[in-house]
Amino acid sequence: MTELRQRAVREPDAPPEDKESESEVKVDGETASDTESRAEAVPLSTSADDTPEVLNRALSNLSSRWKNWWVRGILTLAMIAFFFIIIYLGPMVLMIIVMCVQIKCFHEIITIGYNVYHSYDLPWFRTLSWYFLLCVNYFFYGETVTDYFFTLVQREEPLRILSKYHRFISFTLYLIGFCMFVLSLVKKHYRLQFYMFGWTHVTLLIVVTQSHLVIHNLFEGMIWFIVPISCVICNDIMAYMFGFFFGRTPLIKLSYVMSGYRCFVCPVEYNNDTNSFTVDCEPSDLFRLQEYNIPEVIRSVIGLTTVWMYPFQIHSIALSTFASLIGPFGGFFASGFKRAFKIKDFANTIPGHGGIMDRFDCQYLMATFVNVYIASFIRGPNPSKLIQQFLTLRPDQQLHIFNTLRSHLADKGMLTAGTEDE
């Protein structure tokens, strides 16, 4: 001990470089580990019992375990009933519900960040978070309106101007928020403010981008919304009862039933004659019964040589497989996030179930897959959109395209001389 003391006295002070590097680790006298410990010390009260008083009185004689089981079961049935109601109300109501779910999920995640770091009094954190949500939604939904309702946009002068300069307006709005963030930086909170800036943008990426893809799927037809959501729901339920393979069977049957109704398989389009949105079309080959030959190996087992089914049923197998194998990783990701902040649920919005984000953690990942799947294997060129864009061109441009198309068809032998004269 004496030697150690003598060596400590003889050793010179640390060089200035080391002191500077140590000061960089600290933020106004507080190290990164201190920051994390302070954040962990903040209690996040998301487990309060907000069960309706009616249910509390009705289930008061049960143990807490059975009471929670009944609460979850009753509210699950209520959510399923609400799901059927909004499906009955049509795709436009579904889009509004998706928008509301997106806002609530964003609120739950941003609130967790605010509860963790509110003791630091970070300026403008929540204000900027909601502002960026507004900017991103303006960009995405503006793109959607321009893409799917091109005729309506071109007919109305204000909409036409907003559509023409949409991306410039969106970028300008984002730049305003970016500049506001830079101006709000406080010297002693640089690191935390950049933490929360990243927190907001990752939340926008996870929630807003994928909810936008859900709406894109809806425009392709309600079946591309209902079947994927049902895949995840059935997988969650059947995982407890029948396991992986049995959980997929009901979805194939569901897709067979829905494929026969135009209200589920037709895309949402704007009708210029009625000035309204319609869901009516001639079903594509994807939703028409076709005969398939059964392989020789299976014929001897089931006793059939052919089977009639919709091609969409084959695609539904791919959707249900993704929901069973990859979909749960969205839930694992959400569980890891909650464990990192020592919380049970994202919020107390639904008694017995937690927050809206707790119910949709797997759905967002599924929505992205469905959108990519449609773009890769289903969607082809849309003639109606091409015609809409063609009619907005100048007369000389339309004439040039007409002559080019006529020459192309004549070279292929699809137009004869008599047809061209007519």
Tab-separated table of C-alpha atoms in Angstrom:
chain	number	residue	atom	x	y	z
A	1	MET	CA	0.000	0.000	0.000
A	2	THR	CA	2.874	2.392	0.849
A	3	GLU	CA	4.483	1.700	-2.528
A	4	LEU	CA	1.259	2.402	-4.341
A	5	ARG	CA	0.820	5.712	-2.572
A	6	GLN	CA	4.398	6.738	-3.362
A	7	ARG	CA	3.953	5.821	-7.034
A	8	ALA	CA	0.704	7.803	-7.179
A	9	VAL	CA	2.490	10.847	-5.750
A	10	ARG	CA	5.416	10.490	-8.154
A	11	GLU	CA	3.195	10.069	-11.290
A	12	PRO	CA	2.600	13.331	-13.150
A	13	ASP	CA	-0.888	14.629	-13.900
A	14	ALA	CA	-2.716	13.304	-16.917
A	15	PRO	CA	-1.824	15.042	-20.193
A	16	PRO	CA	-4.199	17.682	-21.573
A	17	GLU	CA	-5.287	15.402	-24.425
A	18	ASP	CA	-6.670	12.843	-21.977
A	19	LYS	CA	-8.527	15.538	-20.069
A	20	GLU	CA	-10.073	16.836	-23.241
A	21	SER	CA	-11.209	13.374	-24.304
A	22	GLU	CA	-12.712	12.829	-20.854
A	23	SER	CA	-14.595	16.091	-21.083
A	24	GLU	CA	-15.993	15.039	-24.451
A	25	VAL	CA	-17.526	11.941	-22.891
A	26	LYS	CA	-19.293	14.100	-20.327
A	27	VAL	CA	-22.196	16.329	-21.161
A	28	ASP	CA	-22.224	19.218	-18.712
A	29	GLY	CA	-20.725	17.041	-15.993
A	30	GLU	CA	-22.855	14.028	-16.836
A	31	THR	CA	-21.504	10.910	-18.524
A	32	ALA	CA	-23.356	8.719	-20.992
A	33	SER	CA	-23.756	6.051	-18.303
A	34	ASP	CA	-25.259	8.671	-15.982
A	35	THR	CA	-27.683	9.621	-18.724
A	36	GLU	CA	-28.730	6.018	-19.220
A	37	SER	CA	-29.134	5.432	-15.493
A	38	ARG	CA	-31.308	8.526	-15.199
A	39	ALA	CA	-33.404	7.348	-18.108
A	40	GLU	CA	-33.847	3.913	-16.547
A	41	ALA	CA	-34.804	5.477	-13.243
A	42	VAL	CA	-37.780	7.229	-14.785
A	43	PRO	CA	-40.877	5.106	-14.103
A	44	LEU	CA	-43.118	4.452	-17.102
A	45	SER	CA	-46.635	3.913	-15.847
A	46	THR	CA	-48.259	1.924	-18.635
A	47	SER	CA	-49.603	-0.936	-16.541
A	48	ALA	CA	-52.410	0.866	-14.709
A	49	ASP	CA	-55.700	-0.997	-14.534
A	50	ASP	CA	-58.147	0.822	-16.794
A	51	THR	CA	-60.651	-2.026	-17.105
A	52	PRO	CA	-64.212	-0.671	-17.496
A	53	GLU	CA	-66.067	-0.486	-14.178
A	54	VAL	CA	-68.849	-2.693	-15.539
A	55	LEU	CA	-66.415	-5.544	-16.158
A	56	ASN	CA	-64.705	-4.977	-12.807
A	57	ARG	CA	-67.999	-5.420	-10.955
A	58	ALA	CA	-69.082	-8.411	-13.038
A	59	LEU	CA	-65.762	-10.227	-12.560
A	60	SER	CA	-65.007	-9.128	-9.004
A	61	ASN	CA	-65.359	-12.671	-7.585
A	62	LEU	CA	-62.740	-14.138	-9.917
A	63	SER	CA	-59.009	-14.364	-9.336
A	64	SER	CA	-56.798	-11.870	-11.120
A	65	ARG	CA	-55.692	-14.543	-13.592
A	66	TRP	CA	-59.218	-15.508	-14.654
A	67	LYS	CA	-60.373	-11.925	-14.554
A	68	ASN	CA	-57.650	-10.947	-17.033
A	69	TRP	CA	-58.587	-13.924	-19.221
A	70	TRP	CA	-62.235	-12.865	-19.375
A	71	VAL	CA	-61.370	-9.215	-20.004
A	72	ARG	CA	-59.067	-10.134	-22.879
A	73	GLY	CA	-61.657	-12.520	-24.319
A	74	ILE	CA	-64.547	-10.065	-24.194
A	75	LEU	CA	-62.551	-7.216	-25.701
A	76	THR	CA	-61.145	-9.548	-28.365
A	77	LEU	CA	-64.685	-10.370	-29.470
A	78	ALA	CA	-65.502	-6.646	-29.421
A	79	MET	CA	-62.506	-5.888	-31.658
A	80	ILE	CA	-63.474	-8.672	-34.073
A	81	ALA	CA	-67.019	-7.287	-34.263
A	82	PHE	CA	-65.626	-3.796	-34.921
A	83	PHE	CA	-63.389	-5.264	-37.631
A	84	PHE	CA	-66.404	-6.765	-39.438
A	85	ILE	CA	-68.298	-3.480	-39.139
A	86	ILE	CA	-65.584	-1.388	-40.765
A	87	ILE	CA	-65.221	-3.984	-43.531
A	88	TYR	CA	-68.946	-3.662	-44.174
A	89	LEU	CA	-68.622	0.145	-44.338
A	90	GLY	CA	-66.189	-0.134	-47.257
A	91	PRO	CA	-62.608	0.705	-48.247
A	92	MET	CA	-62.792	4.464	-47.648
A	93	VAL	CA	-63.771	3.954	-43.998
A	94	LEU	CA	-61.001	1.370	-43.693
A	95	MET	CA	-58.481	3.932	-44.919
A	96	ILE	CA	-59.652	6.431	-42.318
A	97	ILE	CA	-59.333	3.768	-39.600
A	98	VAL	CA	-55.794	2.934	-40.780
A	99	MET	CA	-54.939	6.625	-40.552
A	100	CYS	CA	-56.300	6.813	-36.990
A	101	VAL	CA	-54.385	3.669	-35.984
A	102	GLN	CA	-51.205	5.160	-37.435
A	103	ILE	CA	-51.593	8.365	-35.407
A	104	LYS	CA	-52.297	6.432	-32.204
A	105	CYS	CA	-49.296	4.109	-32.678
A	106	PHE	CA	-47.067	7.120	-33.314
A	107	HIS	CA	-48.423	8.798	-30.181
A	108	GLU	CA	-47.712	5.715	-28.039
A	109	ILE	CA	-44.091	5.391	-29.158
A	110	ILE	CA	-43.348	9.131	-28.928
A	111	THR	CA	-44.937	9.232	-25.457
A	112	ILE	CA	-42.532	6.539	-24.263
A	113	GLY	CA	-39.594	8.671	-25.418
A	114	TYR	CA	-41.054	11.740	-23.765
A	115	ASN	CA	-41.647	9.895	-20.471
A	116	VAL	CA	-38.054	8.656	-20.461
A	117	TYR	CA	-36.392	11.986	-21.220
A	118	HIS	CA	-38.915	14.617	-20.061
A	119	SER	CA	-36.826	15.337	-16.942
A	120	TYR	CA	-34.209	16.916	-19.232
A	121	ASP	CA	-36.685	19.529	-20.518
A	122	LEU	CA	-35.740	18.997	-24.148
A	123	PRO	CA	-37.162	21.966	-26.090
A	124	TRP	CA	-39.743	21.411	-28.822
A	125	PHE	CA	-39.419	17.613	-28.740
A	126	ARG	CA	-43.110	16.737	-28.955
A	127	THR	CA	-43.930	19.729	-31.150
A	128	LEU	CA	-41.310	18.752	-33.729
A	129	SER	CA	-42.309	15.078	-33.552
A	130	TRP	CA	-45.908	15.865	-34.504
A	131	TYR	CA	-44.755	18.371	-37.096
A	132	PHE	CA	-42.616	15.725	-38.822
A	133	LEU	CA	-45.598	13.336	-38.690
A	134	LEU	CA	-47.672	15.951	-40.501
A	135	CYS	CA	-44.969	16.491	-43.139
A	136	VAL	CA	-44.491	12.788	-43.856
A	137	ASN	CA	-48.234	12.164	-44.118
A	138	TYR	CA	-48.623	15.128	-46.443
A	139	PHE	CA	-45.922	13.706	-48.702
A	140	PHE	CA	-47.189	10.108	-48.765
A	141	TYR	CA	-50.898	10.811	-49.111
A	142	GLY	CA	-50.275	13.529	-51.665
A	143	GLU	CA	-48.407	10.983	-53.766
A	144	THR	CA	-51.278	8.512	-53.349
A	145	VAL	CA	-53.959	10.993	-54.375
A	146	THR	CA	-51.957	12.044	-57.441
A	147	ASP	CA	-51.345	8.441	-58.449
A	148	TYR	CA	-54.795	6.938	-57.977
A	149	PHE	CA	-57.050	9.938	-58.643
A	150	PHE	CA	-55.156	11.602	-61.453
A	151	THR	CA	-58.279	12.665	-63.369
A	152	LEU	CA	-59.853	14.324	-60.338
A	153	VAL	CA	-56.621	16.150	-59.538
A	154	GLN	CA	-56.232	17.468	-63.076
A	155	ARG	CA	-59.826	18.653	-63.193
A	156	GLU	CA	-59.599	20.846	-60.073
A	157	GLU	CA	-57.209	23.788	-60.454
A	158	PRO	CA	-56.065	23.997	-56.772
A	159	LEU	CA	-55.404	20.256	-56.686
A	160	ARG	CA	-53.568	20.408	-59.992
A	161	ILE	CA	-51.200	23.103	-58.677
A	162	LEU	CA	-50.614	21.228	-55.411
A	163	SER	CA	-49.959	18.035	-57.384
A	164	LYS	CA	-47.508	19.692	-59.751
A	165	TYR	CA	-45.378	21.137	-56.932
A	166	HIS	CA	-46.157	18.455	-54.360
A	167	ARG	CA	-42.616	17.183	-53.805
A	168	PHE	CA	-41.167	20.669	-53.619
A	169	ILE	CA	-43.786	21.675	-51.031
A	170	SER	CA	-43.118	18.491	-49.037
A	171	PHE	CA	-39.373	19.081	-49.058
A	172	THR	CA	-39.858	22.697	-47.995
A	173	LEU	CA	-42.043	21.634	-45.070
A	174	TYR	CA	-39.420	19.123	-43.955
A	175	LEU	CA	-36.660	21.709	-44.222
A	176	ILE	CA	-38.631	24.032	-41.930
A	177	GLY	CA	-38.814	21.272	-39.307
A	178	PHE	CA	-35.133	20.459	-39.765
A	179	CYS	CA	-34.138	24.094	-39.236
A	180	MET	CA	-36.404	24.315	-36.191
A	181	PHE	CA	-34.613	21.303	-34.709
A	182	VAL	CA	-31.178	22.840	-35.287
A	183	LEU	CA	-32.313	26.111	-33.700
A	184	SER	CA	-33.658	24.223	-30.678
A	185	LEU	CA	-30.296	22.597	-29.852
A	186	VAL	CA	-29.135	23.296	-26.313
A	187	LYS	CA	-25.446	22.916	-25.487
A	188	LYS	CA	-25.871	20.653	-22.470
A	189	HIS	CA	-28.371	18.368	-24.238
A	190	TYR	CA	-26.851	17.875	-27.710
A	191	ARG	CA	-26.604	14.104	-27.429
A	192	LEU	CA	-30.094	13.575	-26.041
A	193	GLN	CA	-31.647	15.858	-28.626
A	194	PHE	CA	-30.048	13.871	-31.436
A	195	TYR	CA	-31.218	10.675	-29.720
A	196	MET	CA	-34.793	11.930	-29.857
A	197	PHE	CA	-34.387	13.227	-33.428
A	198	GLY	CA	-33.424	9.705	-34.455
A	199	TRP	CA	-36.209	8.274	-32.280
A	200	THR	CA	-38.793	10.350	-34.159
A	201	HIS	CA	-37.500	9.416	-37.608
A	202	VAL	CA	-37.286	5.694	-36.849
A	203	THR	CA	-40.850	5.855	-35.538
A	204	LEU	CA	-41.935	7.555	-38.751
A	205	LEU	CA	-40.202	4.826	-40.754
A	206	ILE	CA	-41.831	1.991	-38.817
A	207	VAL	CA	-45.324	3.405	-38.387
A	208	VAL	CA	-46.115	5.963	-41.090
A	209	THR	CA	-44.340	4.333	-44.034
A	210	GLN	CA	-45.892	0.943	-43.420
A	211	SER	CA	-49.394	2.287	-42.749
A	212	HIS	CA	-49.077	4.056	-46.088
A	213	LEU	CA	-48.363	0.665	-47.666
A	214	VAL	CA	-51.499	-0.726	-45.992
A	215	ILE	CA	-53.549	1.921	-47.801
A	216	HIS	CA	-51.810	1.081	-51.077
A	217	ASN	CA	-52.823	-2.544	-50.550
A	218	LEU	CA	-56.414	-1.420	-49.972
A	219	PHE	CA	-56.446	0.376	-53.315
A	220	GLU	CA	-55.601	-2.942	-54.988
A	221	GLY	CA	-58.706	-4.511	-53.459
A	222	MET	CA	-60.004	-5.164	-49.943
A	223	ILE	CA	-58.949	-8.797	-50.190
A	224	TRP	CA	-55.298	-7.685	-50.044
A	225	PHE	CA	-56.084	-6.022	-46.717
A	226	ILE	CA	-58.404	-8.550	-45.093
A	227	VAL	CA	-56.524	-11.782	-45.873
A	228	PRO	CA	-53.067	-10.613	-44.617
A	229	ILE	CA	-54.557	-9.213	-41.398
A	230	SER	CA	-56.526	-12.423	-40.902
A	231	CYS	CA	-53.326	-14.405	-41.513
A	232	VAL	CA	-51.619	-12.720	-38.570
A	233	ILE	CA	-54.687	-12.975	-36.325
A	234	CYS	CA	-55.245	-16.664	-37.094
A	235	ASN	CA	-51.564	-17.400	-36.663
A	236	ASP	CA	-51.615	-15.815	-33.189
A	237	ILE	CA	-54.714	-17.770	-32.170
A	238	MET	CA	-53.889	-21.092	-33.795
A	239	ALA	CA	-50.346	-21.037	-32.449
A	240	TYR	CA	-51.825	-21.808	-29.047
A	241	MET	CA	-54.180	-24.550	-30.310
A	242	PHE	CA	-53.164	-26.309	-33.479
A	243	GLY	CA	-49.684	-25.155	-34.376
A	244	PHE	CA	-48.193	-23.912	-37.581
A	245	PHE	CA	-49.757	-26.100	-40.267
A	246	PHE	CA	-53.324	-26.179	-39.004
A	247	GLY	CA	-53.269	-22.409	-38.527
A	248	ARG	CA	-52.983	-21.826	-42.265
A	249	THR	CA	-55.954	-23.923	-43.357
A	250	PRO	CA	-58.801	-21.481	-42.484
A	251	LEU	CA	-57.100	-18.695	-44.477
A	252	ILE	CA	-57.171	-20.745	-47.686
A	253	LYS	CA	-60.896	-21.291	-47.188
A	254	LEU	CA	-61.416	-17.598	-46.429
A	255	SER	CA	-59.589	-16.568	-49.603
A	256	TYR	CA	-61.806	-18.958	-51.610
A	257	VAL	CA	-64.981	-17.339	-50.290
A	258	MET	CA	-63.794	-13.754	-50.744
A	259	SER	CA	-62.455	-14.320	-54.265
A	260	GLY	CA	-66.021	-14.736	-55.511
A	261	TYR	CA	-67.184	-11.234	-54.515
A	262	ARG	CA	-66.349	-8.121	-56.518
A	263	CYS	CA	-66.492	-5.853	-53.481
A	264	PHE	CA	-63.392	-7.644	-52.153
A	265	VAL	CA	-61.350	-8.202	-55.316
A	266	CYS	CA	-61.939	-4.966	-57.281
A	267	PRO	CA	-59.590	-2.005	-56.802
A	268	VAL	CA	-60.813	1.364	-55.556
A	269	GLU	CA	-61.214	3.762	-58.490
A	270	TYR	CA	-62.638	7.229	-59.048
A	271	ASN	CA	-65.652	7.380	-61.387
A	272	ASN	CA	-65.739	10.600	-63.408
A	273	ASP	CA	-69.381	10.139	-64.390
A	274	THR	CA	-70.728	9.825	-60.844
A	275	ASN	CA	-67.982	11.867	-59.136
A	276	SER	CA	-67.557	9.143	-56.545
A	277	PHE	CA	-65.291	6.264	-55.595
A	278	THR	CA	-66.370	2.875	-56.875
A	279	VAL	CA	-65.426	-0.737	-56.184
A	280	ASP	CA	-66.736	-2.473	-59.286
A	281	CYS	CA	-64.911	-4.204	-62.110
A	282	GLU	CA	-64.626	-7.328	-64.184
A	283	PRO	CA	-62.553	-9.653	-61.966
A	284	SER	CA	-59.109	-10.460	-63.314
A	285	ASP	CA	-57.917	-14.000	-64.015
A	286	LEU	CA	-56.495	-14.018	-60.494
A	287	PHE	CA	-60.054	-14.208	-59.133
A	288	ARG	CA	-61.604	-16.619	-61.646
A	289	LEU	CA	-61.944	-20.333	-61.032
A	290	GLN	CA	-59.441	-22.396	-62.967
A	291	GLU	CA	-58.840	-26.113	-63.268
A	292	TYR	CA	-55.534	-27.483	-62.007
A	293	ASN	CA	-54.109	-30.965	-62.510
A	294	ILE	CA	-53.144	-32.772	-59.339
A	295	PRO	CA	-49.691	-34.445	-59.292
A	296	GLU	CA	-49.655	-38.213	-59.664
A	297	VAL	CA	-48.252	-38.734	-56.165
A	298	ILE	CA	-51.210	-36.977	-54.534
A	299	ARG	CA	-53.909	-38.448	-56.811
A	300	SER	CA	-53.669	-41.877	-55.217
A	301	VAL	CA	-54.155	-40.324	-51.772
A	302	ILE	CA	-57.123	-38.004	-52.368
A	303	GLY	CA	-58.683	-39.838	-55.331
A	304	LEU	CA	-58.960	-36.734	-57.544
A	305	THR	CA	-57.223	-35.900	-60.812
A	306	THR	CA	-58.133	-32.204	-61.071
A	307	VAL	CA	-59.279	-29.474	-58.730
A	308	TRP	CA	-61.003	-26.133	-59.324
A	309	MET	CA	-59.644	-23.192	-57.382
A	310	TYR	CA	-58.887	-19.493	-57.619
A	311	PRO	CA	-55.270	-18.556	-58.451
A	312	PHE	CA	-55.419	-16.165	-55.502
A	313	GLN	CA	-55.607	-19.188	-53.191
A	314	ILE	CA	-52.098	-20.145	-54.270
A	315	HIS	CA	-50.920	-16.635	-53.402
A	316	SER	CA	-52.720	-16.852	-50.059
A	317	ILE	CA	-50.474	-19.800	-49.161
A	318	ALA	CA	-47.454	-17.532	-49.647
A	319	LEU	CA	-49.089	-14.835	-47.496
A	320	SER	CA	-49.965	-17.235	-44.685
A	321	THR	CA	-46.490	-18.764	-44.769
A	322	PHE	CA	-44.910	-15.347	-44.310
A	323	ALA	CA	-47.359	-14.564	-41.486
A	324	SER	CA	-46.394	-17.803	-39.729
A	325	LEU	CA	-42.623	-17.712	-40.203
A	326	ILE	CA	-41.578	-14.056	-40.446
A	327	GLY	CA	-44.552	-12.107	-39.080
A	328	PRO	CA	-43.874	-13.018	-35.427
A	329	PHE	CA	-40.491	-11.282	-35.635
A	330	GLY	CA	-42.383	-7.986	-35.639
A	331	GLY	CA	-43.769	-9.003	-32.261
A	332	PHE	CA	-40.308	-10.073	-31.062
A	333	PHE	CA	-38.954	-6.673	-32.104
A	334	ALA	CA	-41.703	-4.887	-30.163
A	335	SER	CA	-41.099	-7.109	-27.119
A	336	GLY	CA	-37.391	-6.283	-27.166
A	337	PHE	CA	-38.217	-2.588	-27.374
A	338	LYS	CA	-40.529	-2.806	-24.358
A	339	ARG	CA	-37.984	-4.777	-22.349
A	340	ALA	CA	-35.343	-2.180	-23.105
A	341	PHE	CA	-37.517	0.425	-21.357
A	342	LYS	CA	-38.881	-1.953	-18.711
A	343	ILE	CA	-42.517	-1.585	-19.700
A	344	LYS	CA	-45.195	-4.238	-20.156
A	345	ASP	CA	-47.282	-2.552	-22.865
A	346	PHE	CA	-46.992	0.459	-25.140
A	347	ALA	CA	-50.102	2.013	-23.555
A	348	ASN	CA	-53.378	1.176	-21.800
A	349	THR	CA	-55.676	1.916	-24.723
A	350	ILE	CA	-57.304	-1.552	-24.764
A	351	PRO	CA	-57.778	-3.132	-21.308
A	352	GLY	CA	-56.145	-6.546	-21.149
A	353	HIS	CA	-54.376	-6.017	-24.475
A	354	GLY	CA	-52.221	-2.925	-23.936
A	355	GLY	CA	-51.881	-0.246	-26.597
A	356	ILE	CA	-52.803	-0.133	-30.256
A	357	MET	CA	-49.147	-0.748	-31.125
A	358	ASP	CA	-49.258	-3.983	-29.094
A	359	ARG	CA	-51.957	-5.268	-31.462
A	360	PHE	CA	-50.329	-4.079	-34.676
A	361	ASP	CA	-46.655	-4.904	-34.115
A	362	CYS	CA	-46.831	-7.858	-36.540
A	363	GLN	CA	-49.308	-6.244	-38.939
A	364	TYR	CA	-46.929	-3.542	-40.133
A	365	LEU	CA	-44.288	-6.049	-41.211
A	366	MET	CA	-46.991	-8.050	-42.961
A	367	ALA	CA	-48.236	-4.956	-44.803
A	368	THR	CA	-44.784	-4.293	-46.227
A	369	PHE	CA	-44.484	-7.859	-47.472
A	370	VAL	CA	-47.912	-7.725	-49.138
A	371	ASN	CA	-47.063	-4.474	-50.909
A	372	VAL	CA	-43.761	-5.878	-52.185
A	373	TYR	CA	-45.483	-9.133	-53.175
A	374	ILE	CA	-48.146	-7.306	-55.200
A	375	ALA	CA	-45.549	-5.158	-56.965
A	376	SER	CA	-43.365	-8.192	-57.746
A	377	PHE	CA	-45.866	-10.906	-58.707
A	378	ILE	CA	-49.332	-9.394	-59.189
A	379	ARG	CA	-49.494	-5.847	-60.486
A	380	GLY	CA	-48.981	-5.161	-64.168
A	381	PRO	CA	-49.303	-2.046	-66.353
A	382	ASN	CA	-52.561	-0.193	-65.743
A	383	PRO	CA	-54.144	0.925	-69.059
A	384	SER	CA	-56.565	3.353	-67.381
A	385	LYS	CA	-53.722	5.244	-65.701
A	386	LEU	CA	-51.811	5.428	-68.982
A	387	ILE	CA	-54.871	6.846	-70.768
A	388	GLN	CA	-55.407	9.407	-67.989
A	389	GLN	CA	-51.840	10.633	-68.319
A	390	PHE	CA	-52.071	10.587	-72.115
A	391	LEU	CA	-55.122	12.880	-72.089
A	392	THR	CA	-53.264	15.498	-70.017
A	393	LEU	CA	-50.511	15.905	-72.622
A	394	ARG	CA	-50.392	18.706	-75.194
A	395	PRO	CA	-52.080	17.969	-78.574
A	396	ASP	CA	-48.754	17.695	-80.399
A	397	GLN	CA	-47.490	15.218	-77.791
A	398	GLN	CA	-50.677	13.152	-78.079
A	399	LEU	CA	-50.354	13.109	-81.879
A	400	HIS	CA	-46.716	11.993	-81.654
A	401	ILE	CA	-47.633	9.105	-79.328
A	402	PHE	CA	-50.556	8.152	-81.596
A	403	ASN	CA	-48.345	7.975	-84.700
A	404	THR	CA	-45.668	6.044	-82.829
A	405	LEU	CA	-48.205	3.530	-81.524
A	406	ARG	CA	-49.812	3.130	-84.974
A	407	SER	CA	-46.433	2.456	-86.595
A	408	HIS	CA	-45.564	-0.041	-83.875
A	409	LEU	CA	-48.828	-1.952	-84.306
A	410	ALA	CA	-48.476	-1.889	-88.117
A	411	ASP	CA	-44.958	-3.352	-87.879
A	412	LYS	CA	-46.340	-6.180	-85.758
A	413	GLY	CA	-49.023	-6.871	-88.331
A	414	MET	CA	-51.854	-5.957	-85.978
A	415	LEU	CA	-52.984	-3.106	-88.275
A	416	THR	CA	-53.651	-3.573	-92.003
A	417	ALA	CA	-53.720	-0.865	-94.619
A	418	GLY	CA	-57.517	-0.894	-94.617
A	419	THR	CA	-57.622	-0.529	-90.856
A	420	GLU	CA	-55.222	2.445	-90.970
A	421	ASP	CA	-57.369	4.189	-93.603
A	422	GLU	CA	-60.461	3.730	-91.444
